[in-house]
Structures are given as C-alpha cells and as structure tokens.
Coordinates of C-alpha atoms in Angstrom, one line a residue:
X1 CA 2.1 8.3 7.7
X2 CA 3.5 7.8 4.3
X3 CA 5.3 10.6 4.5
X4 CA 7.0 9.4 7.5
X5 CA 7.9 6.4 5.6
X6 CA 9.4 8.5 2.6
X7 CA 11.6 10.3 4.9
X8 CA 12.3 7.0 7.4
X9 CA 13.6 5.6 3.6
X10 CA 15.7 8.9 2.7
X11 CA 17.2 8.4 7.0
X12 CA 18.3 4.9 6.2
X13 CA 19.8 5.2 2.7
X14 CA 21.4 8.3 4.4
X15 CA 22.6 6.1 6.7
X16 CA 24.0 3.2 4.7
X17 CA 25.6 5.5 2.2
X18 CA 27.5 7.4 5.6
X19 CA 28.5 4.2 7.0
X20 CA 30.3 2.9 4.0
X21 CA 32.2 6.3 3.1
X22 CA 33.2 7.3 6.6
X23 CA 32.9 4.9 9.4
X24 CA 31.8 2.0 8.5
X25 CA 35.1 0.8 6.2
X26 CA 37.6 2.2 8.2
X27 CA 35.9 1.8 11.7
X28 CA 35.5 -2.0 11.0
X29 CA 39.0 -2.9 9.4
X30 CA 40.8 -0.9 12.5
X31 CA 38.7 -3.0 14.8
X32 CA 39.7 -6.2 13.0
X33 CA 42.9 -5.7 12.9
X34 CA 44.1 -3.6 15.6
X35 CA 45.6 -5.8 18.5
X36 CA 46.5 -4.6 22.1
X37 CA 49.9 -4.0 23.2
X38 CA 49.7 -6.5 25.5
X39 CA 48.5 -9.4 23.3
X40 CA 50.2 -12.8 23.4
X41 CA 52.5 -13.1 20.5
X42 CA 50.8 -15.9 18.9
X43 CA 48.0 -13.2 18.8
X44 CA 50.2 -10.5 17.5
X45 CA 51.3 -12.3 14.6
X46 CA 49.0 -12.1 11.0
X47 CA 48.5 -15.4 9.3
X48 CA 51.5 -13.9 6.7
X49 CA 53.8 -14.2 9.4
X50 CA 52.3 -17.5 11.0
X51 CA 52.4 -19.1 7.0
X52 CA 56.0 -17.8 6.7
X53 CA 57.1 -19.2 9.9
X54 CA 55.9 -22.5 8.9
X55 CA 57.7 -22.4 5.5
X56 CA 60.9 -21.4 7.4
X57 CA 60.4 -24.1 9.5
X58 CA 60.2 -26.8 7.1
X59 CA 63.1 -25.5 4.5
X60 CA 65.6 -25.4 7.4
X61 CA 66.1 -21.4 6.1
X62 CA 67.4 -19.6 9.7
X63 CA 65.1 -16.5 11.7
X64 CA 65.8 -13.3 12.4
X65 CA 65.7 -12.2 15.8
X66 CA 62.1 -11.3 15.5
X67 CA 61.5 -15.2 14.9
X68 CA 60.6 -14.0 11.1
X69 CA 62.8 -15.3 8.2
X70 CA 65.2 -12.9 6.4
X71 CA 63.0 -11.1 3.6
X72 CA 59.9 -13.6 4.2
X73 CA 57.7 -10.5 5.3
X74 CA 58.6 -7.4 7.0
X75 CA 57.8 -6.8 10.8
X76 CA 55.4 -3.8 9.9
X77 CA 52.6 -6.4 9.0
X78 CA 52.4 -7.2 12.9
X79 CA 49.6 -4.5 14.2
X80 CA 49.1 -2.8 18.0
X81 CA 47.6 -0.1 19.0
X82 CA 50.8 1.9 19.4
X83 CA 51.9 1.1 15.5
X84 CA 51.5 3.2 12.5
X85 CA 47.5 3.3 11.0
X86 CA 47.8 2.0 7.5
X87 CA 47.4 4.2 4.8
X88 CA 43.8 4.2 4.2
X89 CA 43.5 5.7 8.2
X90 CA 46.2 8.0 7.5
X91 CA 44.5 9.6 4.3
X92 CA 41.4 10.8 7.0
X93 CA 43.4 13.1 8.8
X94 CA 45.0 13.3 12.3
X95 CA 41.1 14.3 13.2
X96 CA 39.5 10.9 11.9
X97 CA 42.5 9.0 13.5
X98 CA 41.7 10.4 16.9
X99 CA 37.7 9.2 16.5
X100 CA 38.7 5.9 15.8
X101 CA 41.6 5.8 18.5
X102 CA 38.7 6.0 21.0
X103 CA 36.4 4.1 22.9
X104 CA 33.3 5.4 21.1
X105 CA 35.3 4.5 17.6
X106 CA 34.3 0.4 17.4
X107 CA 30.6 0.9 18.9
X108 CA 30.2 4.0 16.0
X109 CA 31.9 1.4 13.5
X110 CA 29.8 -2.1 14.4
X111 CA 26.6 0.7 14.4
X112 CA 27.3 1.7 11.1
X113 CA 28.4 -1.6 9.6
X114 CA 24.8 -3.1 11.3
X115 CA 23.1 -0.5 9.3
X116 CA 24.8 -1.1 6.2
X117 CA 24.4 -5.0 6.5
X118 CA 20.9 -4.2 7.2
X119 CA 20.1 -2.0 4.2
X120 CA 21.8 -5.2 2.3
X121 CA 19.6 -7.4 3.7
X122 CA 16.6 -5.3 3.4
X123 CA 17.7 -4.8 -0.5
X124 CA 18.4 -8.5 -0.9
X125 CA 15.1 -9.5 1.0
X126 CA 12.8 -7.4 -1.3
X127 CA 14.8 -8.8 -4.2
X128 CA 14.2 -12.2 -3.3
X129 CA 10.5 -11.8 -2.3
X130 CA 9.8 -9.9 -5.6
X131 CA 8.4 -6.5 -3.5
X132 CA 10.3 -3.2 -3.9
X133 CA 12.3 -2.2 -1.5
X134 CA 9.9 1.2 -0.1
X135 CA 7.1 -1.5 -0.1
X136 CA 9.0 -3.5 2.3
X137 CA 9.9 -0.4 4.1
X138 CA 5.7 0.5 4.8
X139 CA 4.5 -3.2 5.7
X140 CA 7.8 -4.3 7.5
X141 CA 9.0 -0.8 9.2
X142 CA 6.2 1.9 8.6
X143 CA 3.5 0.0 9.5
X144 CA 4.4 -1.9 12.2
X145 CA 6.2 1.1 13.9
X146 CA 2.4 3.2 13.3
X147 CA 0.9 0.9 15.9
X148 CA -2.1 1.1 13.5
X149 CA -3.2 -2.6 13.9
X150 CA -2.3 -2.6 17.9
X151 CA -4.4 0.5 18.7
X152 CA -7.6 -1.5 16.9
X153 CA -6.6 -5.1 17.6
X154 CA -9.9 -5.3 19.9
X155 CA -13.4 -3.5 20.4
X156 CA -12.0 -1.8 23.3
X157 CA -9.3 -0.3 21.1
X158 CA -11.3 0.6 18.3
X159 CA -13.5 2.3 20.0
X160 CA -10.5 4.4 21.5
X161 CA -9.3 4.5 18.3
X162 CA -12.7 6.0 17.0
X163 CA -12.8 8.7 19.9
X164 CA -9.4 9.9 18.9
X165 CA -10.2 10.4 15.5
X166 CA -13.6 12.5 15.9
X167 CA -11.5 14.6 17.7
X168 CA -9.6 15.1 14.3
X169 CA -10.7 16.8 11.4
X170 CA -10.7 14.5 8.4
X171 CA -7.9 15.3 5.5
X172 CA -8.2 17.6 3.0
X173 CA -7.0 17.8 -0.3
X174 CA -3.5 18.9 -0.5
X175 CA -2.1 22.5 -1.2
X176 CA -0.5 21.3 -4.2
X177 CA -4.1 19.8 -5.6
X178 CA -5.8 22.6 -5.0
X179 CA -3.8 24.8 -7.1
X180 CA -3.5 22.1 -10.0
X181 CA -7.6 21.0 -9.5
X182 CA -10.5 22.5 -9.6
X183 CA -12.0 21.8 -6.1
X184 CA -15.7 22.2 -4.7
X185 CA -17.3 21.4 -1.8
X186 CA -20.9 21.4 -1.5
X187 CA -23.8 20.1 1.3
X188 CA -26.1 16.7 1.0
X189 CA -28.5 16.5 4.2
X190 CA -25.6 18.5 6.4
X191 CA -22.6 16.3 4.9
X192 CA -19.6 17.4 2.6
X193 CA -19.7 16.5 -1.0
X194 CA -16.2 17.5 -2.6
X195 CA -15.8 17.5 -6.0
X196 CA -12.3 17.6 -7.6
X197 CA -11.9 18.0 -11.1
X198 CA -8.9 18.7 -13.6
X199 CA -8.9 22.5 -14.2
X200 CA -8.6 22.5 -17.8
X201 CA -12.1 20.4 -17.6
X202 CA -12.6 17.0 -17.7
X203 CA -12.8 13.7 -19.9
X204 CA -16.6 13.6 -19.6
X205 CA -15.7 10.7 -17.0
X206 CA -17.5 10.6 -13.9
X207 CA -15.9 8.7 -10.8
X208 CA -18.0 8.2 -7.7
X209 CA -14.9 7.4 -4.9
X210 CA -16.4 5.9 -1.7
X211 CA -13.4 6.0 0.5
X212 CA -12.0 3.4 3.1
X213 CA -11.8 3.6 7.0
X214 CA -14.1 0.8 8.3
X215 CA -17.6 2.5 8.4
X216 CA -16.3 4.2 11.2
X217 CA -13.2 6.8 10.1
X218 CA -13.6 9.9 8.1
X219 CA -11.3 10.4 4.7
X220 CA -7.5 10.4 5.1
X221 CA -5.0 11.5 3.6
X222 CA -4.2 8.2 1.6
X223 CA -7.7 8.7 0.3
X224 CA -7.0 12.0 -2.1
X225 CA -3.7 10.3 -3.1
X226 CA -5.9 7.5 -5.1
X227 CA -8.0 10.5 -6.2
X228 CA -5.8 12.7 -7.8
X229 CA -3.9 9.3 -9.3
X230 CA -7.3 8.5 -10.6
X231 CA -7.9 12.0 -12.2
X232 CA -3.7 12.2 -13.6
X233 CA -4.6 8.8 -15.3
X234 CA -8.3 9.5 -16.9
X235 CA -9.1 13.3 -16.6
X236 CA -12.3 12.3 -14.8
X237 CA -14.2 14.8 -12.4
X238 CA -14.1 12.6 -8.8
X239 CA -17.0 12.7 -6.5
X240 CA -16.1 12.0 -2.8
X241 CA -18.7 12.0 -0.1
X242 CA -18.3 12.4 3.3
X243 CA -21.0 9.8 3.7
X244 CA -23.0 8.5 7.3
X245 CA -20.8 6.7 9.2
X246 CA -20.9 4.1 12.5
X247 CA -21.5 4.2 15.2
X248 CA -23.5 7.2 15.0
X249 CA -24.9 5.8 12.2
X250 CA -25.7 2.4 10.3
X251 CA -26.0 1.1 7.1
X252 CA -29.8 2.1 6.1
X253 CA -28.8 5.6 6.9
X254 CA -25.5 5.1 4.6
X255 CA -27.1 3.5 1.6
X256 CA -30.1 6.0 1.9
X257 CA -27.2 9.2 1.5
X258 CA -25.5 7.4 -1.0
X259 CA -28.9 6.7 -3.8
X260 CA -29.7 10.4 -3.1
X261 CA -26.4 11.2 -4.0
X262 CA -26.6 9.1 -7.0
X263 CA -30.0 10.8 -8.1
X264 CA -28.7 13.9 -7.7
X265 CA -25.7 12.9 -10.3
X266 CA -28.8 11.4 -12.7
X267 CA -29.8 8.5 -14.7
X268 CA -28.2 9.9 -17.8
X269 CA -24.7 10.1 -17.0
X270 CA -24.5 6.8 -15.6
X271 CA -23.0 5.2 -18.8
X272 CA -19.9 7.3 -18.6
X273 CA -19.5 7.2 -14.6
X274 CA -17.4 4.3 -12.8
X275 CA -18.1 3.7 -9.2
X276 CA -14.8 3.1 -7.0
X277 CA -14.0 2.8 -3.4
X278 CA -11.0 1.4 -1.1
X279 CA -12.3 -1.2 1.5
X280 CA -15.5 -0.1 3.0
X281 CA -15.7 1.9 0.2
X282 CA -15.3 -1.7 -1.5
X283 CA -18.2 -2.7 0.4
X284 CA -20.8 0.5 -0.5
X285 CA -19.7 0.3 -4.6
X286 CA -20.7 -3.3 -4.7
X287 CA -23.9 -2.6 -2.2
X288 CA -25.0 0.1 -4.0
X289 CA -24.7 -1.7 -7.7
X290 CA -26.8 -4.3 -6.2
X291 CA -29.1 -2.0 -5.5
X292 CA -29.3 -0.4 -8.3
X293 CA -29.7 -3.9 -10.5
X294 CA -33.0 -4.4 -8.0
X295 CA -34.7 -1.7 -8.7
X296 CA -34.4 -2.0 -12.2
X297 CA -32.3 1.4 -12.4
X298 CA -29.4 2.4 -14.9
X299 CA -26.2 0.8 -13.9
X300 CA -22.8 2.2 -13.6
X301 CA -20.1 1.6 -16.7
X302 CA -17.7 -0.2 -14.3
X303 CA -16.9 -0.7 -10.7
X304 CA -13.8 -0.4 -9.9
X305 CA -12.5 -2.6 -6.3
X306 CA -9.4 -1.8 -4.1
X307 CA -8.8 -4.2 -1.4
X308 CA -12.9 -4.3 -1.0
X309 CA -14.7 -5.7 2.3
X310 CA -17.4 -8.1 1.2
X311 CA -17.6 -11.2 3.5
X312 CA -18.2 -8.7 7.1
X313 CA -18.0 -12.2 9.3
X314 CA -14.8 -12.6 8.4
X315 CA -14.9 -16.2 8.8
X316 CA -13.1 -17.0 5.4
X317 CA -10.7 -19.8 6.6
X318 CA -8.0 -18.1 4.1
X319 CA -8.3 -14.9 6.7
X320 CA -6.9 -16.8 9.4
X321 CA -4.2 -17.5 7.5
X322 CA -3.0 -14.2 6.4
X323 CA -3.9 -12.2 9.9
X324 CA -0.7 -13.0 11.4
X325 CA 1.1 -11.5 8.4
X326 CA -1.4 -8.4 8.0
X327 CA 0.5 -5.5 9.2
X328 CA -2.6 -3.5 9.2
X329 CA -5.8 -5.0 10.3
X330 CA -7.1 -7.3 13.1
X331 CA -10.0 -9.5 12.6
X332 CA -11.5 -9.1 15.9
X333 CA -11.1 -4.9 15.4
X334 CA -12.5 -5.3 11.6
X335 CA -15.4 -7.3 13.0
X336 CA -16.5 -4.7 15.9
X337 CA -16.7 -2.2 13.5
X338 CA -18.9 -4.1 10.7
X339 CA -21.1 -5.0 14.0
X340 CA -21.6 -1.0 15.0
X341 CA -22.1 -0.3 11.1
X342 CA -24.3 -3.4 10.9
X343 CA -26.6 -1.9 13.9
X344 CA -27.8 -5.2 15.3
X345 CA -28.7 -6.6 11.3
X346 CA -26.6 -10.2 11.1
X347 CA -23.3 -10.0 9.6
X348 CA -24.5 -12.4 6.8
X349 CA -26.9 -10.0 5.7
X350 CA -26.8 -9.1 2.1
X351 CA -27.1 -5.8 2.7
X352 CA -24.3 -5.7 4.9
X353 CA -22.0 -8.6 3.6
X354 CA -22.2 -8.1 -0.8
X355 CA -20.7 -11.1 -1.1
X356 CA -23.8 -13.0 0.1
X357 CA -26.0 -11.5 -2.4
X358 CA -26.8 -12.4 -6.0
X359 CA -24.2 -11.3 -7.9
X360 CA -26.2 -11.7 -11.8
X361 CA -26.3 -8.8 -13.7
X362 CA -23.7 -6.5 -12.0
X363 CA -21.6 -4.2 -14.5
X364 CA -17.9 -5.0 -14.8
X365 CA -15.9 -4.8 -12.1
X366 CA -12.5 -4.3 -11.3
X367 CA -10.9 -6.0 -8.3
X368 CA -7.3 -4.4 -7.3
X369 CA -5.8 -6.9 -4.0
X370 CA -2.9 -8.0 -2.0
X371 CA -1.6 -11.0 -0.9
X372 CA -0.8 -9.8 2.9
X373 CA -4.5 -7.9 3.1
X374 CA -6.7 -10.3 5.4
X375 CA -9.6 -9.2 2.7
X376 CA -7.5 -11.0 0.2
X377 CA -9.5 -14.0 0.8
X378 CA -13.0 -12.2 -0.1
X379 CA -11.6 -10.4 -3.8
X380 CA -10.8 -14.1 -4.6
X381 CA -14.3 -15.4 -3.8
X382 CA -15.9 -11.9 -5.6
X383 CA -14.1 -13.2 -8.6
X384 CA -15.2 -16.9 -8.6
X385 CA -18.5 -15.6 -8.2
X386 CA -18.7 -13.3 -10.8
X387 CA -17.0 -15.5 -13.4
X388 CA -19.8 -18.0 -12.6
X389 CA -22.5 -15.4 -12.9
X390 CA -20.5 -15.0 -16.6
X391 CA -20.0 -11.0 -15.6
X392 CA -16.7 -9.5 -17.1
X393 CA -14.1 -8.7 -14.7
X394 CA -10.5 -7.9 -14.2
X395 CA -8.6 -9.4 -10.7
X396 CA -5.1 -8.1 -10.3
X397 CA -3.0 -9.9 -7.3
X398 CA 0.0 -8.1 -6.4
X399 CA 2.1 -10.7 -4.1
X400 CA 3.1 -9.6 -0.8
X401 CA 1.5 -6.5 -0.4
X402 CA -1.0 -5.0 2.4
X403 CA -4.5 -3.5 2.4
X404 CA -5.4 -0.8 0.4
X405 CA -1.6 -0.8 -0.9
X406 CA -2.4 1.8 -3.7
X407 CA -2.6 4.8 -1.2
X408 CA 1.5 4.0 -0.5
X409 CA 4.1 5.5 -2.4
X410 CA 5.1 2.6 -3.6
X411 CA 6.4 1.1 -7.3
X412 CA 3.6 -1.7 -7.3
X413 CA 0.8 1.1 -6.0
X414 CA 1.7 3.1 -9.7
X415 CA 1.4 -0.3 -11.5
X416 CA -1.8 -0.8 -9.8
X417 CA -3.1 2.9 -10.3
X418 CA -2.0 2.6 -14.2
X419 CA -4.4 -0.7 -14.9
X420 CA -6.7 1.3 -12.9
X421 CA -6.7 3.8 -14.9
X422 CA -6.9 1.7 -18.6
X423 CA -10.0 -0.1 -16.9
X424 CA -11.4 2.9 -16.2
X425 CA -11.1 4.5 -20.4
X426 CA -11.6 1.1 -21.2
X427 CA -14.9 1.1 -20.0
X428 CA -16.3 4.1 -20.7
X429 CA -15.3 3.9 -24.0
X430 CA -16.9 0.8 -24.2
X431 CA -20.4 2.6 -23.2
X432 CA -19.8 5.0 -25.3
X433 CA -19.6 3.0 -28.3
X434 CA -22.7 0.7 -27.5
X435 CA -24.7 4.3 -26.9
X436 CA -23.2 5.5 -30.5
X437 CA -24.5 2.1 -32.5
X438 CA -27.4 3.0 -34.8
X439 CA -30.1 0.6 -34.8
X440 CA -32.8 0.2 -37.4
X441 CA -35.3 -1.5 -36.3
X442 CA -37.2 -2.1 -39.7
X443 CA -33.9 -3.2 -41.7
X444 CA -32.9 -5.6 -39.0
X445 CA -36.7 -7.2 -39.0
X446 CA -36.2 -7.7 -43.2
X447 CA -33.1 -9.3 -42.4
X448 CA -34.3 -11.6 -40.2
X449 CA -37.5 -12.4 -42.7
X450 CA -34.8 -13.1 -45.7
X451 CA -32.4 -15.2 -43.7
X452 CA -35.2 -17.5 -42.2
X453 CA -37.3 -17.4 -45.5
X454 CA -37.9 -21.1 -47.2
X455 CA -37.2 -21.1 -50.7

C-alpha cells in the first residue's frame, strides 16, 4: 500500500509540474482571454480600451473610427478567436496552437490548472497543519482510497476481511533485506520464528518485535519496514514471531507461545534485549512485561510502544472523538476482533486490556503515538499511569498522524524511528553499565559503620 502511495505522490507532482509547463499556463490564459467572434462589443473590448475610452471621453480628445482614440492603445489588444495568438502561443508551435484551438483544449486546461491548484493547496494545507506533505498524501488520499477502515468498519466485515487474508500468505522480508541481512527462519510448536540480523553481526542488542494486525492478521509488509529501521538504527538481531492468532486462537494460547519463546531466548540476555511491538503487538509487549514482573522473572531493558492497544473496550471518551478523523480504524471492527482474541474473557480483563493491570515495577517504556490514531487516547492514559507508578518513560506525540504511522514512508515516521532508535542504545547501555558496577560488599558495610559511628 505504501508503495502505491509513493508512486500516487511521484503521479501528482508529475502532474502539477506538466500542467504548469505545457497546458496549464497557456490553456488557461487562451481560455480567459479569447472571445468569440460574435461577442457583443462591449464584450470584445479589454478594460485598456474600456479605461481609454473613458479618458477620451472626458478630455474632449476625438475617436478613431474603431471608437478608440488616436495612439491611446492599438486595436490588436481586442481578442477573437479568428485573431493572432499572442506570443507566448505562438512560441508552442503551429502543433500546440491546434490543441488549444479545440474543443478538448479548455477542459485539458481547467484539468490541469485543478491539479495544479490542488497540489497548492495540498502543499499549503500540510504547511499549515504542520504534517509533511507524503503524510497528508497516506491519511488523506492513500488511506482513504485503500478502503482499509470500510472493509472492517463492522464484525461482518472483519470477518470478511479475516477470510481474505488467510487466503494470503503473510509478507516476507524483502529481496533487498535479504541480501543486506542475515535472515533465519526457524519452528516454535509448528509456527515461524524469523530472525533477521545485520550480516556483519550484531550490537549484542536483542529486539523481540511483536507485530500489529489486531490479533487476528498475520505480518505485513509495513511490519519488516519498522524492522530493518530498527536494525539500520541500533545493529540489534530482531526476533519476530509468527505468534497464535484469533479467531483460531485466543489469548492463553498467545501468551503461552510467547513465554516459551522468551525461555528459549533465556534469563541471561534479558538485560540487553528490548521488547517492541506495533498495536497488538503494543498490547502482548506490555502483557507479557506484566507477566514477567509476577512471576518474579528477569525483566526486559526497555519496552518500546508504537501506537499500542491497551484499553480493548474502547470506551475511552477521547476515542469517540478521534474515530471520525481515523483514516484507519473503526471502533466497532477493533472491538470484534479484541472479543474473538479475548475468547469469551471480559474485555476489562487484565490479561486482555494492560491498561487495567498494576503497572508498578515495569521496565522503561517507550510510547511512540499519533494524534489521528483512535488508540491515541490509551498511550496518554499508559503514560499517566506510569508516571504515577514513578516508572521512567518516554511519550512522543506526533500531531496529526494515523496509527502505527512509523510503517509509512513518511518524514515524521524517520523522526520517530530515530528516537526509537536512541531509546533503544540508551537503554541497553544503561543495563550494561549497572551489570559492570563492582560492588564490595565488606567496604560498603565499613562505610556505613564509620558514617553512623558516635564520636
């Protein structure tokens, strides 16, 4: 889809560019100025004429036959259709001359000058909003045009929706990555585990990417976009599992693949991985963390949040707001889905909805979001709620753009992808230090005795 939107850019500058070079000047000035043959004089005349007239009139100075005074302004400035083209019209060729003479010349000049005025106004839009123009282009054009959030506006449609795409096979990592990456695909209880890596071997950084798609849809293409941004920024080795997903399957049978998967990575490495995911993905990195802090195991370095799903009701009076002006989601689709993942367990569940769970002790987190997202609502409340529990975090608002904005290839997704990516070192380097820290335990005891001794 992005790709489309690339091109559908490179179509309209195209577009713009051809309208004010060939048509769109020329085309518009002959249809502004030409006037038919049979025109009343009064309509014949330019305002030149019509100003000179006037001055004529009033200084008593005599006409010429033509009703214009001697040397006011020559005859040639009065325009029909069987007149001279003025130079501009002439320097096209006798070949240009005949495409504008036609019928088909003013609708091919007022289409080109509409698309130029609309590029303008599309330029002069994102200006003012302070969104770049190709970000406009995927949640005012791209978007809308995909038919993404009509398809799964309703159960019904989702469920068409999810049909379709189990007759698709999920993306793959791209021809391109897989000669610049190290890529490996390996089996966890019958599902994919791919594992991308840089090939000149990695950081030492470990990223566990849940991807996005609702519980219900498999990885997209969008999804190994974010990876290799993540791997470009860091050097990391990137986990992705094709994990469990609805409505074959429900949460137990998610969470259950994903702490195998996460024993199989080991206890050890866990200061140096981060845990990241897009929207559902959101959902699982926070579950699993919770997890994790419950049963007293070794917590990631970081998690890191894009446009996460934490509140699955959806009742959030802030979503209402923003669902008109979501060009990708639909509550009532986003909420069928989280009831087949949820398999009959209530919505406000803490195992299904994070953001009804305790949120003390968590690692720090990372929360990417945009203003248009209808989940914008729950990154603001996961960031209330962990600056109460007095967790570190970082919440980055990007105005005016749409869910999960980072897989677009947009200016503001690279500005996103870059903090990303300092979190990420950030982080890990932070670990690493803490891990490095000698302590004596005997020296730090003395101290203690001396600074509390009474003299």
């Amino acid at each position: 889809m992005f790709r489309r939107v690339v091109r559908l850019r490179g179509i309209l500058m195209a577009a713009a560019r051809s309208a004010v070079m060939t048509v769109g000047c020329g085309g518009l000035l002959r249809c502004a100025h030409t006037v038919p043959a049979d025109a009343p004089a009064a309509l014949a005349v330019s305002p030149k004429i019509r100003a000179a007239r006037n001055r004529s009139a009033m200084s008593g100075q005599p006409c010429g036959s033509d009703g214009v005074p001697a040397g006011a302004v020559p005859r040639r400035h009065v325009r029909t259709r069987e007149q001279a083209d003025p130079p501009f019209i002439k320097a096209a060729g006798s070949a240009q001359r005949r495409i504008l003479l036609d019928g088909s010349s003013r609708v091919a000049a007022l289409t080109a000058g509409a698309v130029t005025l609309a590029a303008v106004g599309l330029v002069a839009w994102a200006r003012r909003s302070r969104v770049s123009v190709r970000a406009k282009l995927v949640n005012d054009v791209a978007l809308p045009l995909s038919g993404m959030k009509r398809r799964a506006r309703d159960a019904q449609g989702l469920r068409r929706e999810i049909a379709r795409h189990r007759r698709i096979e999920p993306a793959r990592p791209t021809l391109w990555q897989r000669r610049e990456r190290s890529v490996r695909t390996d089996l966890l209880n019958g599902a994919e585990v791919i594992t991308v890596s840089p090939r000149g071997g990695s950081s030492g950084i470990t990223i566990l990417y849940l991807h996005g798609g609702a519980w219900v849809f498999d990885v997209l293409g969008p999804h190994w976009r974010i990876v290799d941004a993540l791997i470009a920024r860091t050097g990391a080795r990137v986990i992705l599992p094709r994990y469990p997903l609805a409505p074959e399957s429900t949460w137990r049978q998610t969470y259950a693949f994903l702490e195998e998967l996460l024993g199989s990575i080991g206890a050890e490495a866990r200061d140096r991985l981060i845990v990241a995911g897009d929207s559902a993905g959101g959902c699982l990195s926070l579950g699993i963390a919770q997890r994790l802090r419950a049963r007293g195991e070794p917590l990631p370095a970081g998690l890191l949040l894009f446009s996460p799903a934490l509140d699955l009701t959806f009742s959030d009076p802030g979503v209402a707001a923003i669902a008109p002006r979501d060009p990708m989601l639909a509550v009532p689709g986003c909420r069928e889905a989280a009831r087949l993942w949820a398999g009959g367990t209530p919505l406000t569940d803490p195992r299904i909805s994070p953001l009804f769970g305790s949120l003390e002790g968590l690692p720090p987190t990372a929360i990417v979001t945009g203003t248009r997202d209808i989940l914008h609502p729950d990154a603001l409340r996961l960031s209330d709620g962990l600056a109460r529990a007095g967790r570190e975090l970082a919440l980055y608002r990007y105005p005016g753009q749409c869910h999960v904005f980072v897989g677009a290839p947009i200016p503001e997704a690279t500005r996103a992808l870059d903090e990303a990516g300092a979190f990420i070192r950030r982080r890990v380097s932070a670990s690493d230090a803490r891990r490095q820290r000698p302590v004596y335990p005997e020296a730090a005891a003395a101290s203690f005795r001396r600074s509390n001794a009474v003299a």
